[in-house]
Coordinates of C-alpha atoms and ligand atoms in Angstrom, one line a residue:
M1 CA -120.8 133.6 -107.9
G2 CA -124.6 134.5 -108.0
K3 CA -126.4 136.1 -104.9
I4 CA -126.2 134.2 -101.8
T5 CA -129.0 133.6 -100.0
N6 CA -130.6 133.6 -96.3
D7 CA -130.4 129.6 -96.2
E8 CA -126.9 129.2 -97.5
L9 CA -125.8 132.1 -95.0
K10 CA -127.6 130.1 -92.4
K11 CA -126.2 126.8 -92.8
H12 CA -122.6 128.6 -91.9
N13 CA -123.0 129.3 -88.2
S14 CA -120.4 127.5 -86.2
K15 CA -116.6 128.0 -85.7
E16 CA -115.8 125.4 -88.7
S17 CA -117.7 127.8 -91.2
C18 CA -118.5 130.8 -90.0
W19 CA -120.5 133.7 -92.6
V20 CA -122.0 136.6 -92.2
K21 CA -123.4 139.5 -93.6
I22 CA -122.4 143.2 -93.5
H23 CA -123.6 145.8 -95.6
G24 CA -125.8 143.3 -97.6
K25 CA -122.8 141.7 -98.7
V26 CA -121.9 137.9 -97.7
Y27 CA -117.9 137.4 -95.8
D28 CA -116.5 134.4 -95.2
V29 CA -114.3 134.7 -91.3
T30 CA -114.2 130.9 -90.5
E31 CA -110.4 132.3 -90.7
F32 CA -110.1 135.1 -89.4
L33 CA -112.0 134.1 -86.3
P34 CA -108.7 133.7 -83.9
E35 CA -107.8 136.9 -86.1
H36 CA -110.1 139.0 -84.7
P37 CA -108.7 141.9 -83.0
G38 CA -111.9 141.8 -80.9
G39 CA -111.4 137.8 -79.8
Q40 CA -113.5 135.2 -81.5
N41 CA -116.6 134.6 -79.5
I42 CA -118.6 138.5 -80.9
I43 CA -118.1 137.3 -84.5
L44 CA -119.4 133.7 -83.6
K45 CA -122.8 135.2 -82.1
Y46 CA -123.5 137.1 -85.4
S47 CA -122.5 133.8 -87.1
G48 CA -124.6 133.0 -90.3
K49 CA -126.6 136.2 -89.8
D50 CA -126.9 139.9 -90.1
A51 CA -123.6 142.0 -88.1
T52 CA -123.8 144.9 -89.4
E53 CA -125.0 146.7 -86.3
E54 CA -122.5 145.6 -84.5
F55 CA -119.8 145.9 -86.7
D56 CA -121.0 149.2 -87.5
P57 CA -119.2 151.4 -85.1
I58 CA -116.4 149.4 -84.3
H59 CA -115.3 149.3 -87.9
P60 CA -114.8 152.3 -90.4
P61 CA -116.7 151.5 -93.6
D62 CA -113.0 150.5 -95.4
T63 CA -112.4 147.4 -93.0
L64 CA -113.0 144.6 -94.8
D65 CA -111.3 146.2 -98.0
K66 CA -108.4 146.2 -95.7
Y67 CA -108.7 143.2 -93.9
L68 CA -110.1 140.0 -95.5
A69 CA -108.8 138.8 -98.7
P70 CA -110.1 138.8 -101.1
K71 CA -111.0 135.8 -101.4
F72 CA -113.7 135.5 -98.0
H73 CA -115.6 138.4 -99.8
L74 CA -118.3 135.9 -100.9
G75 CA -121.2 138.7 -102.8
E76 CA -124.0 139.8 -102.5
F77 CA -127.3 138.8 -100.3
D78 CA -130.0 137.8 -102.0
E79 CA -133.0 139.7 -100.8
S80 CA -135.6 138.2 -101.9
S81 CA -134.5 134.8 -100.4
V82 CA -135.8 135.9 -97.0
S83 CA -138.5 134.1 -96.6
A84 CA -141.8 134.7 -94.8
A85 CA -141.1 132.2 -92.4
D86 CA -137.1 134.1 -91.9
R87 CA -138.6 137.5 -92.0
Q88 CA -141.4 136.3 -89.0
A89 CA -138.6 134.3 -87.4
E90 CA -136.5 137.3 -87.3
A91 CA -139.1 139.7 -85.9
D92 CA -139.8 136.7 -83.5
A93 CA -136.3 137.0 -82.2
A94 CA -136.2 141.0 -81.7
A95 CA -139.2 140.5 -79.8
E96 CA -137.5 138.3 -77.6
A97 CA -135.3 140.4 -77.1
A98 CA -137.3 143.4 -76.3
A99 CA -139.2 141.3 -74.0
N100 CA -135.9 140.5 -72.5
V101 CA -134.2 143.5 -72.2
S102 CA -133.1 144.2 -68.1
P103 CA -134.2 146.9 -66.3
E104 CA -131.6 149.0 -66.7
E105 CA -131.8 149.0 -70.4
L106 CA -135.3 149.6 -69.5
E107 CA -134.4 152.6 -67.5
R108 CA -132.4 154.0 -70.2
L109 CA -134.9 154.2 -72.9
E110 CA -137.1 155.6 -70.5
N111 CA -134.5 158.0 -69.5
L112 CA -134.0 158.5 -74.2
K113 CA -137.5 159.3 -73.7
A114 CA -137.2 162.4 -71.0
I115 CA -134.2 163.7 -72.2
P116 CA -134.1 167.2 -71.0
R117 CA -134.0 169.9 -73.0
L118 CA -130.7 171.2 -74.9
E119 CA -131.3 174.6 -73.6
E120 CA -131.6 173.3 -69.6
C121 CA -128.2 172.6 -70.2
Y122 CA -125.6 174.9 -68.6
N123 CA -122.1 173.6 -68.3
L124 CA -120.5 170.5 -70.0
F125 CA -120.7 168.5 -66.8
D126 CA -124.7 168.5 -67.6
F127 CA -123.9 166.4 -71.1
E128 CA -121.9 164.0 -68.8
H129 CA -124.5 163.2 -66.7
I130 CA -126.9 162.7 -69.4
A131 CA -124.6 160.8 -71.3
S132 CA -124.2 158.0 -67.8
K133 CA -128.4 158.2 -68.3
V134 CA -128.7 157.5 -72.4
M135 CA -125.9 156.0 -73.8
K136 CA -126.3 152.3 -74.3
N137 CA -123.4 151.0 -71.4
A138 CA -120.9 149.6 -74.1
A139 CA -120.4 152.7 -75.8
W140 CA -120.6 154.6 -71.9
A141 CA -118.1 152.7 -70.7
Y142 CA -115.9 152.7 -73.5
Y143 CA -115.9 156.7 -73.7
S144 CA -116.0 157.3 -70.1
S145 CA -113.4 154.9 -68.9
G146 CA -109.8 155.6 -67.6
A147 CA -106.4 153.1 -66.3
D148 CA -107.0 151.2 -63.7
D149 CA -108.8 153.2 -60.5
E150 CA -109.4 156.1 -62.6
I151 CA -106.7 158.0 -60.4
T152 CA -105.7 160.3 -62.8
L153 CA -108.8 160.6 -64.9
R154 CA -110.8 162.1 -61.9
E155 CA -107.2 164.4 -60.9
N156 CA -106.7 165.9 -64.3
H157 CA -110.3 167.9 -64.1
A158 CA -109.5 168.2 -60.0
A159 CA -105.5 169.5 -60.9
F160 CA -107.2 172.8 -61.9
H161 CA -108.6 173.5 -58.5
R162 CA -105.3 174.0 -57.7
V163 CA -104.3 177.1 -60.0
W164 CA -106.3 180.2 -58.6
F165 CA -106.7 183.8 -60.4
R166 CA -105.2 186.8 -59.3
P167 CA -107.1 189.0 -61.7
R168 CA -106.7 193.1 -62.5
I169 CA -109.4 195.9 -62.3
L170 CA -109.9 198.5 -63.5
I171 CA -109.1 197.7 -67.3
D172 CA -111.5 198.7 -70.2
V173 CA -113.4 194.9 -71.1
A174 CA -116.2 196.4 -73.1
K175 CA -115.1 194.1 -75.8
I176 CA -113.6 190.7 -75.5
D177 CA -111.7 188.7 -78.3
L178 CA -111.5 185.3 -78.4
S179 CA -109.7 184.5 -81.1
T180 CA -106.1 183.3 -81.5
S181 CA -103.9 181.1 -83.9
M182 CA -102.8 178.0 -84.0
F183 CA -99.9 176.3 -85.6
G184 CA -100.7 179.7 -88.1
T185 CA -103.9 179.0 -88.5
K186 CA -106.7 182.0 -86.7
V187 CA -109.5 180.6 -84.9
Q188 CA -112.5 181.8 -82.7
M189 CA -111.6 180.3 -79.6
P190 CA -108.6 178.7 -77.8
F191 CA -109.4 175.2 -78.1
Y192 CA -109.4 171.8 -80.5
V193 CA -111.7 169.2 -80.3
T194 CA -109.1 166.4 -79.8
A195 CA -108.9 163.3 -81.4
T196 CA -111.2 160.4 -79.7
A197 CA -111.9 156.6 -81.2
L198 CA -115.1 155.1 -82.3
G199 CA -117.7 158.1 -82.5
K200 CA -120.5 155.8 -84.5
L201 CA -120.7 154.3 -80.4
G202 CA -122.4 157.4 -79.6
H203 CA -123.4 158.7 -82.2
P204 CA -124.7 157.5 -85.7
E205 CA -123.0 160.1 -88.1
G206 CA -119.8 159.6 -86.1
E207 CA -117.2 161.8 -86.2
V208 CA -118.6 164.4 -89.3
N209 CA -120.8 165.5 -86.5
L210 CA -117.8 167.3 -84.8
T211 CA -116.6 168.1 -88.0
K212 CA -119.5 170.0 -88.7
A213 CA -119.8 172.1 -85.5
S214 CA -116.0 172.3 -85.8
H215 CA -116.5 174.6 -88.7
T216 CA -119.8 176.3 -87.6
N217 CA -117.9 178.1 -83.9
G218 CA -114.7 178.0 -85.6
V219 CA -112.2 176.0 -84.2
I220 CA -110.3 173.0 -85.7
Q221 CA -111.0 169.7 -85.5
M222 CA -108.1 166.3 -84.8
I223 CA -109.5 163.8 -86.7
P224 CA -108.4 160.0 -85.1
T225 CA -106.9 157.5 -86.8
L226 CA -109.6 155.0 -85.6
A227 CA -112.5 157.1 -86.0
S228 CA -115.1 154.9 -86.4
C229 CA -115.5 157.4 -90.0
S230 CA -113.5 156.9 -92.1
F231 CA -110.8 159.6 -92.9
D232 CA -112.4 160.8 -96.0
E233 CA -115.8 160.9 -94.7
I234 CA -114.2 162.9 -92.2
V235 CA -111.9 165.2 -94.8
D236 CA -114.9 165.3 -97.1
A237 CA -117.5 166.7 -94.9
A238 CA -115.5 170.0 -94.0
Q239 CA -115.9 173.3 -95.6
P240 CA -114.0 174.8 -98.2
G241 CA -110.7 176.6 -96.3
Q242 CA -111.4 174.7 -92.5
T243 CA -108.5 173.1 -90.9
Q244 CA -107.9 170.3 -89.5
W245 CA -105.4 168.3 -88.0
F246 CA -104.8 164.4 -87.6
Q247 CA -103.8 162.1 -85.2
L248 CA -101.7 159.5 -86.0
Y249 CA -100.9 156.1 -84.3
V250 CA -97.9 154.2 -85.5
N251 CA -98.2 150.8 -87.5
S252 CA -95.1 148.7 -86.9
D253 CA -95.7 148.8 -90.7
R254 CA -94.2 151.4 -91.8
E255 CA -95.4 151.8 -95.4
V256 CA -98.6 151.8 -94.0
T257 CA -97.8 154.5 -92.2
R258 CA -95.9 156.2 -94.7
K259 CA -99.4 155.9 -97.0
I260 CA -101.3 157.7 -94.8
V261 CA -99.3 160.6 -93.9
C262 CA -98.8 161.5 -97.7
H263 CA -102.8 161.0 -97.6
A264 CA -103.2 163.1 -95.0
A265 CA -100.6 165.7 -96.5
D266 CA -102.7 165.1 -100.2
R267 CA -106.1 165.8 -98.5
G268 CA -104.9 169.4 -96.4
V269 CA -104.2 168.4 -93.5
K270 CA -102.3 170.8 -91.4
V271 CA -100.9 169.0 -88.7
L272 CA -99.4 166.1 -87.8
C273 CA -99.9 165.0 -84.4
I274 CA -98.4 161.8 -83.2
T275 CA -99.9 160.0 -80.3
V276 CA -96.4 158.9 -78.1
D277 CA -98.3 158.1 -74.6
A278 CA -99.9 154.6 -76.2
P279 CA -96.7 151.7 -76.6
Q280 CA -99.7 149.2 -75.4
L281 CA -103.5 150.5 -74.4
G282 CA -104.1 151.1 -71.1
R283 CA -106.1 148.6 -69.4
R284 CA -110.1 150.0 -69.0
E285 CA -111.6 148.0 -66.6
K286 CA -114.9 149.5 -67.2
D287 CA -114.7 149.0 -70.9
M288 CA -113.8 145.1 -70.6
R289 CA -116.5 144.7 -68.3
S290 CA -119.3 146.0 -70.5
K291 CA -117.7 144.4 -73.6
Y292 CA -117.6 140.5 -71.8
V293 CA -118.8 138.3 -74.5
P294 CA -119.7 135.0 -72.9
P295 CA -118.7 131.6 -75.0
A296 CA -121.0 131.6 -77.4
T297 CA -123.3 127.7 -76.5
D298 CA -123.4 126.5 -73.1
D299 CA -121.0 123.4 -74.1
D300 CA -118.4 125.7 -74.3
D301 CA -118.9 126.5 -71.2
T302 CA -116.9 124.1 -69.5
G303 CA -115.0 123.8 -66.9
A304 CA -112.9 123.5 -69.4
T305 CA -113.4 126.4 -71.5
V306 CA -113.1 128.2 -68.2
Q307 CA -109.5 127.2 -67.4
K308 CA -108.3 128.2 -71.0
G309 CA -110.3 131.7 -70.2
A310 CA -107.3 131.9 -68.0
E311 CA -105.2 132.2 -72.0
V312 CA -108.0 133.5 -74.1
D313 CA -108.1 137.4 -74.6
H314 CA -111.9 137.1 -74.2
S315 CA -112.1 141.1 -74.2
Q316 CA -110.2 143.2 -73.7
G317 CA -113.1 145.8 -74.8
S318 CA -113.6 148.2 -78.0
A319 CA -110.2 150.3 -77.9
R320 CA -107.9 147.0 -77.0
A321 CA -109.8 145.5 -80.3
I322 CA -109.1 147.6 -82.6
S323 CA -105.4 148.9 -81.7
T324 CA -103.1 145.6 -81.9
F325 CA -101.0 147.3 -84.9
I326 CA -99.5 150.5 -83.1
D327 CA -96.0 149.9 -83.1
P328 CA -94.8 149.4 -79.4
A329 CA -91.3 150.0 -81.0
L330 CA -91.7 153.6 -82.3
S331 CA -89.2 155.8 -81.1
W332 CA -87.0 159.3 -80.7
K333 CA -85.0 157.8 -83.6
D334 CA -88.3 157.5 -85.9
I335 CA -88.9 161.4 -85.5
P336 CA -86.5 162.1 -88.3
W337 CA -88.0 159.9 -91.0
F338 CA -91.4 161.8 -90.2
Q339 CA -89.4 164.5 -90.8
K340 CA -88.5 162.7 -94.0
V341 CA -91.2 161.5 -95.2
I342 CA -93.0 165.1 -95.0
K343 CA -90.0 167.3 -96.5
D344 CA -90.2 164.6 -99.6
H345 CA -93.6 164.4 -99.8
G346 CA -93.6 168.2 -100.6
K347 CA -96.5 169.2 -98.5
P348 CA -95.8 171.2 -95.5
M349 CA -97.6 169.9 -92.2
K350 CA -96.2 170.6 -88.8
L351 CA -95.5 167.9 -86.6
V352 CA -96.6 167.3 -83.1
L353 CA -96.6 164.7 -80.6
K354 CA -99.7 164.0 -78.4
G355 CA -98.9 162.6 -75.1
V356 CA -95.9 164.1 -73.7
Q357 CA -95.8 164.0 -70.0
R358 CA -92.6 165.9 -68.6
V359 CA -90.6 168.8 -69.2
E360 CA -87.4 166.7 -70.3
D361 CA -89.2 165.0 -73.3
V362 CA -90.2 169.0 -74.4
L363 CA -86.7 169.7 -74.7
L364 CA -86.1 166.5 -76.6
A365 CA -88.8 167.8 -78.7
I366 CA -87.1 171.4 -79.7
K367 CA -83.8 169.4 -80.1
Y368 CA -85.6 167.5 -82.7
G369 CA -87.1 169.8 -84.2
L370 CA -90.7 169.3 -84.0
D371 CA -93.1 172.5 -83.7
G372 CA -95.1 171.5 -80.6
V373 CA -96.2 169.5 -78.0
I374 CA -99.8 168.3 -76.2
L375 CA -98.9 167.9 -72.5
S376 CA -101.5 164.7 -72.1
N377 CA -101.9 161.9 -70.3
H378 CA -103.9 160.2 -72.9
G379 CA -107.5 161.2 -70.4
G380 CA -106.1 159.6 -67.6
R381 CA -106.7 156.4 -70.3
Q382 CA -103.2 155.3 -70.2
L383 CA -100.8 155.2 -67.1
E384 CA -102.5 155.7 -64.1
F385 CA -100.5 157.9 -62.4
A386 CA -99.3 160.6 -65.1
R387 CA -99.3 163.7 -63.7
P388 CA -102.2 166.4 -65.0
A389 CA -101.5 168.3 -68.0
I390 CA -101.8 171.5 -66.2
E391 CA -99.2 170.2 -63.8
V392 CA -97.2 169.6 -66.7
L393 CA -97.5 172.7 -67.8
A394 CA -96.7 174.6 -65.1
E395 CA -93.1 173.0 -64.9
T396 CA -92.5 173.4 -68.8
M397 CA -93.0 177.1 -69.3
E398 CA -90.9 177.8 -66.2
V399 CA -88.0 176.1 -68.0
L400 CA -88.7 177.0 -71.5
D401 CA -89.1 180.9 -69.5
R402 CA -85.7 180.5 -67.8
N403 CA -83.8 179.1 -71.4
N404 CA -85.1 181.8 -73.6
L405 CA -87.1 178.7 -75.4
R406 CA -90.9 179.7 -75.7
N407 CA -90.8 180.6 -79.2
R408 CA -89.2 178.0 -79.7
I409 CA -92.6 175.5 -80.0
E410 CA -95.8 175.6 -79.4
V411 CA -97.2 173.8 -76.3
Y412 CA -100.7 172.7 -75.9
I413 CA -102.6 170.7 -73.0
D414 CA -105.7 168.6 -72.7
G415 CA -107.3 166.0 -70.1
G416 CA -110.1 167.4 -67.6
I417 CA -110.7 170.2 -69.3
R418 CA -114.5 171.2 -68.6
R419 CA -114.7 175.1 -67.9
G420 CA -113.8 178.6 -69.5
T421 CA -111.9 178.9 -66.0
D422 CA -110.1 176.1 -66.8
I423 CA -109.1 177.2 -70.5
I424 CA -108.3 180.3 -69.5
K425 CA -106.3 179.2 -66.8
A426 CA -103.7 177.2 -68.9
L427 CA -103.4 180.2 -71.0
C428 CA -102.3 182.3 -68.4
L429 CA -100.1 179.3 -68.1
G430 CA -98.7 179.6 -71.8
A431 CA -100.6 176.9 -73.3
K432 CA -101.4 178.4 -77.5
G433 CA -104.7 176.2 -76.1
V434 CA -105.9 172.8 -75.2
G435 CA -107.9 170.5 -76.3
I436 CA -111.2 169.1 -75.6
G437 CA -112.1 165.2 -76.2
R438 CA -115.1 164.0 -74.3
P439 CA -117.5 166.8 -73.3
F440 CA -117.9 166.6 -76.9
L441 CA -118.3 162.6 -77.4
Y442 CA -121.2 163.4 -75.2
A443 CA -122.7 166.2 -76.2
M444 CA -122.8 165.0 -79.7
S445 CA -124.0 160.9 -78.0
C446 CA -127.0 163.1 -76.2
Y447 CA -128.2 165.2 -79.1
G448 CA -126.2 165.2 -82.1
V449 CA -124.9 168.0 -84.4
D450 CA -126.6 170.4 -82.0
G451 CA -125.4 169.2 -78.5
V452 CA -121.8 170.1 -79.7
N453 CA -122.9 173.5 -81.4
H454 CA -124.3 173.8 -77.9
A455 CA -121.0 172.7 -75.6
M456 CA -119.3 175.8 -78.1
N457 CA -121.3 177.7 -77.2
L458 CA -121.3 177.4 -73.3
I459 CA -117.7 177.6 -73.9
R460 CA -117.6 181.0 -75.6
D461 CA -119.9 182.4 -73.1
E462 CA -117.8 181.3 -70.0
L463 CA -114.6 182.3 -71.8
E464 CA -116.0 185.8 -72.2
M465 CA -117.3 186.6 -68.8
N466 CA -114.3 185.2 -67.3
M467 CA -111.8 187.3 -69.1
R468 CA -113.9 190.3 -68.3
L469 CA -113.6 189.1 -65.0
I470 CA -109.9 188.4 -64.5
G471 CA -109.3 191.8 -66.6
A472 CA -108.3 190.6 -70.5
N473 CA -109.2 191.8 -73.9
K474 CA -107.0 189.3 -75.7
I475 CA -105.4 185.8 -75.0
E476 CA -102.4 187.8 -75.6
D477 CA -103.1 189.4 -72.4
L478 CA -103.3 186.2 -70.8
D479 CA -99.8 185.9 -68.1
R480 CA -98.6 183.9 -65.9
S481 CA -98.9 186.5 -63.6
M482 CA -102.5 186.2 -63.4
V483 CA -102.7 182.8 -61.8
D484 CA -101.6 182.0 -58.4
V485 CA -99.6 178.3 -59.5
R486 CA -97.7 177.5 -55.3
S487 CA -99.7 174.7 -55.1
V488 CA -100.1 173.2 -58.0
D489 CA -98.2 170.3 -57.9
Q490 CA -99.1 169.7 -54.0
H491 CA -100.9 165.9 -54.6
S492 CA -102.6 166.2 -51.2
N493 CA -105.9 165.9 -51.9
V494 CA -105.9 163.1 -55.3
P495 CA -109.7 160.9 -56.0
S496 CA -110.2 157.9 -53.9
D497 CA -109.1 154.8 -54.5
H498 CA -113.2 153.3 -54.6
L499 CA -112.3 149.6 -55.5
T500 CA -109.6 149.5 -52.6
S501 CA -112.6 151.0 -50.2
I502 CA -114.8 148.8 -50.7
V503 CA -113.4 146.1 -51.4
Y504 CA -111.2 146.5 -47.7
E505 CA -111.9 144.4 -44.5
G506 CA -111.2 146.8 -41.7
L507 CA -108.8 145.4 -38.7
N508 CA -110.7 144.9 -35.9
P509 CA -109.4 145.4 -31.7
P510 CA -109.5 142.7 -29.8
P511 CA -112.8 141.6 -28.5
F512 CA -113.9 141.7 -24.8
R513 CA -114.1 138.2 -23.3
R514 CA -117.8 137.8 -22.5
S515 CA -119.0 134.8 -21.4
Ligands
173_601 O1 -108.2 156.0 -76.0 C1 -108.5 155.2 -76.6 O2 -109.3 154.3 -76.5 C2 -107.8 155.1 -77.7 O3 -106.8 156.1 -78.0 C3 -107.9 154.2 -78.8 C4 -106.2 153.5 -78.7 C5 -106.7 152.5 -79.8 C6 -108.0 151.6 -80.4 C7 -108.6 152.5 -80.2 C8 -109.0 154.0 -79.6

């Protein structure tokens, strides 16, 4: 087939025949419309047009090859067929769109021009604040959202306020060494960059920013299954000798999963972290609301469609859109299968469960011979009222110590970590390290790789100072005697339920009878 002209592309702009152009190639997605995990409205918005900009952040580069049958790959787009009139029409449409931007978008664009200097960011919260003002609404909503009323999201950080220090004094703290090891790899600081999806929503280069900053700072990056960059791009961006882990969502088709696992091992991944807290994706309503796409035409927007809308999955937000392959049937029975796949493949990888939420399951993980657990509630994005990891850690290490099991498994936590003191508290309680996710996404979204490096430098400074103040020279010096955790499980002051508060109409006492 010859190249496809613009006139041809433009003709296929309906549900009946829907073509889109992505990266200079034309695809027929008509039959795929009902299957698109993100709903058809979003595709129809771009039917007969270039969809590259919308497509890119949400789909890794190999998506079309993987999911759209070759017969629907129609061929190269003929750039020379775009007439002067077409170009003018495109420019007019762009100008019209620019003239119609919402006041919020105008404010965001102004904020971008006036973004604070990087050196004015003194802590990780600063990045979060700036991100909320400069990121596109849909990207901010996806990264920042949590499940339901976002109580667990906020409690994750708040819980660190229930752990207080018992510092030692008169220790020579002239020298501080922050290095430690994670599954045998020496790292310069006791945290890793945890897996977060869709990096290109925040920054055009996506996750490779995190790869570079991880190398610069001597920490490990956990590669997400649902990255915007492909897995190989992220591995290729690493320097020789740089350690990466891989976070795995298990596909219902185990053969697909087996191939992914073996490929990760072939590419030198050292640790496979199976996500176990997301058999179904939590409701993140902030994300859902920001992605809502109204029906494509006014005609569709009739009472009848509104009625139908109740059945149609209009928009579940970015995450739900790309998560339909995740197997909700995954169970403990599958663990030996993973161990066998890794063993048979002959390239050792440690096997870790990410998203463990109670000590009983840590004990099971030990029984199954797993190498590690990450105590996590998925950054408050899954089960609302799942307890914060720092609390589960206190519970876990007490039981492990009582049963002499501490050396049987490496324990990590993630969720809500924003301060060097948060990290030190986790290490005092027995964590080997902590995962940090959103803060690096915010730093990357605002300032690219420089932002991530700066964020890591801030953590280093906070860690170093607080190690001195608590009386510890090195990570092994941190122990449970240095924290007071008597109130770690007291849920007396949980974050407020905002929606309840704003919709609640107070009761009134009886009125006085005045004529
Ligand atoms: O938290 C998430 O958003 C997440 O883990 C995810 C899961 C599936 C698809 C995209 C992201």
